[in-house]
Short mmCIF file of C-alpha atoms and ligand atoms in Angstrom, two decimals:
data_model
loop_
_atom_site.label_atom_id
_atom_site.label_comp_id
_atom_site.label_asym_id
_atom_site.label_seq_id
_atom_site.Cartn_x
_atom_site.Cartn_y
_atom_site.Cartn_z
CA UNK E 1 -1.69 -4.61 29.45
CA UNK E 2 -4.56 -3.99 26.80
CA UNK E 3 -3.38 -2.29 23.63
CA UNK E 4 -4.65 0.76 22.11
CA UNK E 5 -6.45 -0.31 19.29
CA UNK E 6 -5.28 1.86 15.98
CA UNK E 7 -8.56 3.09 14.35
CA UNK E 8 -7.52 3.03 10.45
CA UNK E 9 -10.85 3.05 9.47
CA UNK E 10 -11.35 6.73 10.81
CA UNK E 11 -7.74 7.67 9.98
CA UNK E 12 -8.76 6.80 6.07
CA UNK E 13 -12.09 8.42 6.49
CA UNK E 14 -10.01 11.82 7.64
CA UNK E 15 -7.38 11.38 4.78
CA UNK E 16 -10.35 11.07 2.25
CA UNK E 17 -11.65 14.12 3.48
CA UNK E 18 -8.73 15.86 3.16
CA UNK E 19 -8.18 14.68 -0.34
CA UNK E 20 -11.76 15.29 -1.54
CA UNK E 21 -11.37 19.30 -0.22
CA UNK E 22 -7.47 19.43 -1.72
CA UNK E 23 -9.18 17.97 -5.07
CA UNK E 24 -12.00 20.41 -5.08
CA UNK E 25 -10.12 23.40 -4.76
CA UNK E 26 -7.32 22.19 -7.50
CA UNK E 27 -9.76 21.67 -9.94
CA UNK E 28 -11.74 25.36 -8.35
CA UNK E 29 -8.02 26.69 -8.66
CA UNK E 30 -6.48 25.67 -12.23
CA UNK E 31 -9.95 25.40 -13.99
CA UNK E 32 -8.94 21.60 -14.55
CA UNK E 33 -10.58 18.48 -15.32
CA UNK E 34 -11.06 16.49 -12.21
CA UNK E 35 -7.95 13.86 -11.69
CA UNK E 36 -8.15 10.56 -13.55
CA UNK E 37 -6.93 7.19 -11.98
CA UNK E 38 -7.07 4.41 -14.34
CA UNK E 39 -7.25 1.22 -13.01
CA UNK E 40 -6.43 -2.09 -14.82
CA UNK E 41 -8.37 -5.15 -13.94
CA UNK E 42 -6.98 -8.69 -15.95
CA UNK E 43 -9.01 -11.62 -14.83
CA UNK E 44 -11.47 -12.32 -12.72
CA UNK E 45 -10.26 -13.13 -9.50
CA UNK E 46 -12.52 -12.75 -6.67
CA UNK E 47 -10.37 -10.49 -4.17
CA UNK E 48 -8.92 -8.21 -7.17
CA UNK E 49 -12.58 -7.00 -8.23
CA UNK E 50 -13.31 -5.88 -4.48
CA UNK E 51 -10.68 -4.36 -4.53
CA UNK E 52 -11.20 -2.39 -7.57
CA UNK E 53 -14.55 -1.81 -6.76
CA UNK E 54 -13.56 -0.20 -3.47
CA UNK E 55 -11.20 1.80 -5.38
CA UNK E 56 -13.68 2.91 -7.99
CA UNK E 57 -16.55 4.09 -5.37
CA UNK E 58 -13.22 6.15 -2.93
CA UNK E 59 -12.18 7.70 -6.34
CA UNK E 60 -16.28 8.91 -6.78
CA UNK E 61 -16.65 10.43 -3.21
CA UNK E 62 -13.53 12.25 -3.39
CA UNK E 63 -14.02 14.05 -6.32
CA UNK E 64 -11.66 12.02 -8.61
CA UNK E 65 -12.68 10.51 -12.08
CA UNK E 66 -12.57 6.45 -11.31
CA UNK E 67 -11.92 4.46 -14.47
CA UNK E 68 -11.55 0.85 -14.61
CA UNK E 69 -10.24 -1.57 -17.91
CA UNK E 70 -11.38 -5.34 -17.43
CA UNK E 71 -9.42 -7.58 -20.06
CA UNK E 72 -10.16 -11.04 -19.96
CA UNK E 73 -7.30 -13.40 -18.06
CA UNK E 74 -6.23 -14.53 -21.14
CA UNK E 75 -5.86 -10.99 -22.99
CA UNK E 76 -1.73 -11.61 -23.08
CA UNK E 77 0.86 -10.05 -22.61
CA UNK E 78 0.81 -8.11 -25.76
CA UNK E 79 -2.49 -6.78 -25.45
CA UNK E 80 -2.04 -5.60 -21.81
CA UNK E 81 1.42 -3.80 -22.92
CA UNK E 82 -0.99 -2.01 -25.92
CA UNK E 83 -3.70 -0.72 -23.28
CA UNK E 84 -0.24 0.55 -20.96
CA UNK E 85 1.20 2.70 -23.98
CA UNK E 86 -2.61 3.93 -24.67
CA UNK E 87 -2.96 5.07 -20.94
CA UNK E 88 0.28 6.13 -20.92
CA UNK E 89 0.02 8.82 -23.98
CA UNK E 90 -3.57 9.58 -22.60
CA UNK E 91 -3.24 13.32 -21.24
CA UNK E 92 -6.63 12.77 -19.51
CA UNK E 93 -5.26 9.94 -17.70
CA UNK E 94 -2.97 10.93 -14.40
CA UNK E 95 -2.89 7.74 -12.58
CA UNK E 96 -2.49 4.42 -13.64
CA UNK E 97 -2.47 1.05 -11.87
CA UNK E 98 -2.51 -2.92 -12.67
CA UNK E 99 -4.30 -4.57 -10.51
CA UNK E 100 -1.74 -7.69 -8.77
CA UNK E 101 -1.63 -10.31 -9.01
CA UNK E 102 -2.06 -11.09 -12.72
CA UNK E 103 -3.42 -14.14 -13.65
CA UNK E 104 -0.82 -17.04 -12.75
CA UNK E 105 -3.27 -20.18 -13.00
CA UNK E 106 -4.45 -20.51 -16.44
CA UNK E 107 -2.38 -21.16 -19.70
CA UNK E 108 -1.74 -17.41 -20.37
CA UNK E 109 1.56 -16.32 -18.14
CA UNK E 110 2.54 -12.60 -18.01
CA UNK E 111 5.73 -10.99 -17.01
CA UNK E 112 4.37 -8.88 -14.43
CA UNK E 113 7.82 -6.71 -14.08
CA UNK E 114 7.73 -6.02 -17.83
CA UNK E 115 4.08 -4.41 -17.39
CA UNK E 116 5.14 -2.46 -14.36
CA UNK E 117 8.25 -1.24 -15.84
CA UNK E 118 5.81 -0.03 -19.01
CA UNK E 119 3.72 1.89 -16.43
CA UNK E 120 5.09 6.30 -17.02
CA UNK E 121 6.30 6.98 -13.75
CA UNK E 122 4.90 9.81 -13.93
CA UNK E 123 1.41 8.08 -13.59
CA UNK E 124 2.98 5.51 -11.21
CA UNK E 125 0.44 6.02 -8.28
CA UNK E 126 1.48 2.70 -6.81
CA UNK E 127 5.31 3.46 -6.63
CA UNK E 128 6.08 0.44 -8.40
CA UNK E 129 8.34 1.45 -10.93
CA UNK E 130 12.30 1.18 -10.47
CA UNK E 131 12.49 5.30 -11.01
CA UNK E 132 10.00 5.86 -8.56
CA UNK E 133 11.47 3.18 -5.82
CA UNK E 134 15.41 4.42 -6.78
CA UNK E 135 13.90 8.06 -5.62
CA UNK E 136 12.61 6.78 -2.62
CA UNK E 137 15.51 5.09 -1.75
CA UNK E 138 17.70 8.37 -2.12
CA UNK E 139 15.00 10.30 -0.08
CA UNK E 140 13.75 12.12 -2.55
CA UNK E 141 10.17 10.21 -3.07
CA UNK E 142 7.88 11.15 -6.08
CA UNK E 143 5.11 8.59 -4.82
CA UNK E 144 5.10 7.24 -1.54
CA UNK E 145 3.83 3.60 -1.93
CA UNK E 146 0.16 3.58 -0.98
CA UNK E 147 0.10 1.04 2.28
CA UNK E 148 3.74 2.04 3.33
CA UNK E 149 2.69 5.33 3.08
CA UNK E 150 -0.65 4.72 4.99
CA UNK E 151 0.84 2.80 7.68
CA UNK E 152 3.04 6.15 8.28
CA UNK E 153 -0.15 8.35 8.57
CA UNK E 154 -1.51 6.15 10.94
CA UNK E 155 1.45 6.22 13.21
CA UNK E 156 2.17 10.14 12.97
CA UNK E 157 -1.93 10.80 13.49
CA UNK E 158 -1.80 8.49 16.56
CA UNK E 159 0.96 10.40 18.05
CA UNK E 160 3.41 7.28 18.05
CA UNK E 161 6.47 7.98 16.52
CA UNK E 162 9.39 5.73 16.08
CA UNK E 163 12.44 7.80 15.45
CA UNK E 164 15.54 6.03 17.63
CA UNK E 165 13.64 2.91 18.07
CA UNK E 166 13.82 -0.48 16.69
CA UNK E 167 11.57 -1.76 14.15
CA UNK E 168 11.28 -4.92 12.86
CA UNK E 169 9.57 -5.11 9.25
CA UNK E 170 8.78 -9.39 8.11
CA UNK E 171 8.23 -9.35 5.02
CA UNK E 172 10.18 -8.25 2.03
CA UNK E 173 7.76 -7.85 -0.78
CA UNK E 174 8.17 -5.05 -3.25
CA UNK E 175 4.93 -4.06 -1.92
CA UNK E 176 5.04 -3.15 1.57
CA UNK E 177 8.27 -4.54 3.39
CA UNK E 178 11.24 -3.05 1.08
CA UNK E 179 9.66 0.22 0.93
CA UNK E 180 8.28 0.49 4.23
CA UNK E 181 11.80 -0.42 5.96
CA UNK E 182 13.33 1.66 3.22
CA UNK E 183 11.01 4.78 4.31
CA UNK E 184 11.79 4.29 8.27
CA UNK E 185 15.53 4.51 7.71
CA UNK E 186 15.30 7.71 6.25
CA UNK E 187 17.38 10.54 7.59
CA UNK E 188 14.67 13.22 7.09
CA UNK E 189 11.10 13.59 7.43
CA UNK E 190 11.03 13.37 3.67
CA UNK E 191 8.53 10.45 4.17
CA UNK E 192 6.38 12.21 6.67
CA UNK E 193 6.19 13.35 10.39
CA UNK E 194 8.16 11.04 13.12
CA UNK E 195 8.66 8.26 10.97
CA UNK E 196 12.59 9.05 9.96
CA UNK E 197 15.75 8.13 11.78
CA UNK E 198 14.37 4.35 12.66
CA UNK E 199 17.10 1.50 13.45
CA UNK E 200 15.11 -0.77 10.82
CA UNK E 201 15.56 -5.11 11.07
CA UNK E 202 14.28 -6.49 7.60
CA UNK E 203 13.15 -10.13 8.64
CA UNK E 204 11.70 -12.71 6.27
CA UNK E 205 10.96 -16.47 6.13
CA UNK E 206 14.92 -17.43 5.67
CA UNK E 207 15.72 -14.82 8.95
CA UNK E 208 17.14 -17.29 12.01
CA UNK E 209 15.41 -17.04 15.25
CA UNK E 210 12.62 -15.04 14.05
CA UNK E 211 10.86 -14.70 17.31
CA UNK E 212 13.96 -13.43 18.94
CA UNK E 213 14.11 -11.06 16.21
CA UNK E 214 10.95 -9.54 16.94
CA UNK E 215 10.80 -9.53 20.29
CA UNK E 216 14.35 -7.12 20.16
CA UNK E 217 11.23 -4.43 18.28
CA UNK E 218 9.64 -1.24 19.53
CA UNK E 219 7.48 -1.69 17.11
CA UNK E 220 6.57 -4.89 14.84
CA UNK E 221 5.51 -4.50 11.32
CA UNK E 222 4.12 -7.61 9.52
CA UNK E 223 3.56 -8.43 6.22
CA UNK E 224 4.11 -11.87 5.40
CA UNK E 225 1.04 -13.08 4.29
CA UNK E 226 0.54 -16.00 6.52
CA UNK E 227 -2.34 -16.10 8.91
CA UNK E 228 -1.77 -15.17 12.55
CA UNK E 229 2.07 -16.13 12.55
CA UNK E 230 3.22 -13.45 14.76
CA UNK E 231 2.49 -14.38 18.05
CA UNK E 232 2.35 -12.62 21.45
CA UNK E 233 5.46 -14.33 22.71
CA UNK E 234 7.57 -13.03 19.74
CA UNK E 235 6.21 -9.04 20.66
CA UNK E 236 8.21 -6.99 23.14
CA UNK E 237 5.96 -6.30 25.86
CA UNK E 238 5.24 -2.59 25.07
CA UNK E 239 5.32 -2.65 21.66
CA UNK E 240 3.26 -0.83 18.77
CA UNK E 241 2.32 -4.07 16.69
CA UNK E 242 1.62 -3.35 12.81
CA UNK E 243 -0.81 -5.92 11.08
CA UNK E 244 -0.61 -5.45 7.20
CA UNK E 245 -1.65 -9.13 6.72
CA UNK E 246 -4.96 -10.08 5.31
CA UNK E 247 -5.79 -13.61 4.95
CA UNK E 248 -9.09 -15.28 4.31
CA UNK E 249 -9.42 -18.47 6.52
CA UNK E 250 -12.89 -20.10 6.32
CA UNK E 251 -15.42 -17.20 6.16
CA UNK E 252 -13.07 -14.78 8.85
CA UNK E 253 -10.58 -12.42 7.77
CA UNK E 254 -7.42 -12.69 9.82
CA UNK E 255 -4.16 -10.88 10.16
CA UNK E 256 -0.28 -12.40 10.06
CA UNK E 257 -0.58 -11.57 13.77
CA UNK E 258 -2.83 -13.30 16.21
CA UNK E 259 -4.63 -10.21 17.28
CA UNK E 260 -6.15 -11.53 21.00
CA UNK E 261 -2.93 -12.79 22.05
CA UNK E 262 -0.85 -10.20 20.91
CA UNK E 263 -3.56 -7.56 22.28
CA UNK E 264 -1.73 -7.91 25.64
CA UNK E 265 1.28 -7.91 25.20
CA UNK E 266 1.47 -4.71 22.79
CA UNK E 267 0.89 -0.89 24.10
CA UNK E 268 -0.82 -0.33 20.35
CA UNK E 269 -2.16 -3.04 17.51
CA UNK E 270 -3.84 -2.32 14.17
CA UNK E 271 -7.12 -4.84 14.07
CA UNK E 272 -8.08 -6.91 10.48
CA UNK E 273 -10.10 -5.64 9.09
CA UNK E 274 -10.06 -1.95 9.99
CA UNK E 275 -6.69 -1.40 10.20
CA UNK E 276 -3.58 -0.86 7.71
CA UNK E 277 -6.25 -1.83 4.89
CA UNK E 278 -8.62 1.07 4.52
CA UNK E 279 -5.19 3.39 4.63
CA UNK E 280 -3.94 2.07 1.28
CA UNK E 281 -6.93 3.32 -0.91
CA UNK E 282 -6.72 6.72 1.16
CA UNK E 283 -3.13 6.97 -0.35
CA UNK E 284 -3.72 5.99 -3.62
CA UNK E 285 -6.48 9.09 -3.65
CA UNK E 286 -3.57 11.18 -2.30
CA UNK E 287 -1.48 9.99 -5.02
CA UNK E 288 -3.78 10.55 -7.83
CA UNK E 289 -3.83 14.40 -6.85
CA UNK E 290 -0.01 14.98 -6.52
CA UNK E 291 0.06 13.03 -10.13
CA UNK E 292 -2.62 15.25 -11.79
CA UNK E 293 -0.74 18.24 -10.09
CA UNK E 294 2.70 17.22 -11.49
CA UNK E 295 1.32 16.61 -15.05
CA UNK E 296 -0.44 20.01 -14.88
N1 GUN U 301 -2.67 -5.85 -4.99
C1 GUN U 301 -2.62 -5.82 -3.63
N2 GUN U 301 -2.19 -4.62 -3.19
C2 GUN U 301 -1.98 -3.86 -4.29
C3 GUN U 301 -1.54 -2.52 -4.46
O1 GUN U 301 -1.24 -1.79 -3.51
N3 GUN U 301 -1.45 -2.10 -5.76
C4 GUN U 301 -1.76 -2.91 -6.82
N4 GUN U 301 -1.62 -2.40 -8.05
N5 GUN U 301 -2.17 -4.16 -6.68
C5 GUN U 301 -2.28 -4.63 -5.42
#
């Protein structure tokens, strides 16, 4: 067997769209300003600035004001906290997001939970804070968390749909595995079409057996951040095989699954890059909207 290859590249490109149309005609509509994301840059850290970048120039095509604060990695605590309560009371800002990680290396330490927590969650486009996860968890979601919520698009606009079936989620970052088992266990389609009513396995790097574990999966979500650990042995012959991983080795970008051998095992597999990735700043545009529509 050959896998379908899931296209998240175009999937994005069609969500961006369909943002930059729903963002024209709210701000044709309600004679508003265009939606603000603010996003929070502390350090310098190679990866975080493409990132932001890439978030900055997706903001600008779809019609949505892309701001961006650099502090310096040793700003502190403090002064991050001040530029949070000044975003915060900002009615021109809807969206606001800090850039993770913050700097861990040098002599400055922050308490990452602390800034999160500081975040309104009313401008919480990431889903981070506990109101906004305790309101997924209860099915009632404000904010769907961007690459959760992109890895759900992708599935319902492939036609794959997982209700009844098995999946495994490794990983259990605050991220992408809680929420993303979290939002396949729920009874409704309050998270979006076909991905409710899921029989959901949490595995992580303490879970016993793990291969047997995921080879028991319809479908295989990783996210553990370690490059090309999944392995086509540990995939159910037939499965849909989700790669969220996206690890630098030498010059290559790789996945936490290793995509040629698990190619033929699985009926579907996300590539890296060009998978799960492009998804999660497609969601965060989504996001932006729904908060500059809630605020309004
Ligand atoms: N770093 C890696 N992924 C993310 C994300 O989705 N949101 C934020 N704020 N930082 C990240």
């Amino acid at each position: 067997m050959t896998a379908q290859i899931l296209d998240g590249k175009s999937v994005a490109a069609e969500i961006r769209q369909e943002v930059a149309a729903a963002v024209a005609k709210y701000v044709a509509d309600s004679a508003a300003a265009a939606p603000c994301l603010t996003a929070v840059l502390v350090g310098e850290d190679p990866a975080s600035q493409v990132y932001v970048r890439n978030k900055a120039r997706a903001c600008e095509k779809a019609g949505i004001d892309g701001r961006t604060h650099r502090l310096p990695a040793d700003a502190g605590q403090a002064e991050l906290m001040r530029l949070i309560a000044e975003l915060n009371a900002d009615p021109g800002v809807n969206g606001i997001l800090v850039q993770l990680p913050l700097p861990s290396g040098g002599t400055t330490k922050y308490d990452e939970r602390e800034i999160l927590d500081a975040i309104d969650p009313m401008k919480d486009v990431d889903a981070f804070s506990p109101v906004n996860v305790g309101l997924l968890m209860q099915g009632r979601p404000r904010f769907l968390p961007c690459t959760p919520h992109g890895i759900v698009q992708l599935l319902g606009r492939s036609g794959l749909s997982v209700a009844g079936k098995k999946v495994c989620v490794v990983g259990r970052s605050d991220i992408v595995g809680k929420p993303m088992a979290m939002m396949l266990a729920q009874k409704t389609g309050s998270c979006g079409p076909g991905v409710a009513n899921a029989t959901v396995t949490l595995a992580h790097s303490r879970t016993a057996d793990l291969a047997a574990v995921c080879r028991e999966a319809d479908c295989l979500i990783a996210a553990v951040g370690r490059p090309e650990m999944i392995t086509g042995d540990m995939i159910k012959p037939g499965a849909i095989v989700i790669d969220v991983g996206i690890n630098r080795v030498g010059d290559k970008l790789v996945g936490d699954v290793a995509f040629d051998d698990a190619k033929q095992v699985a009926s579907a597999i996300t590539p890296v890059p060009g998978g799960v990735g492009p998804l999660t700043i497609a969601m965060l545009l989504h996001n932006t909207l729904a908060a500059a529509k809630l605020q309004s």
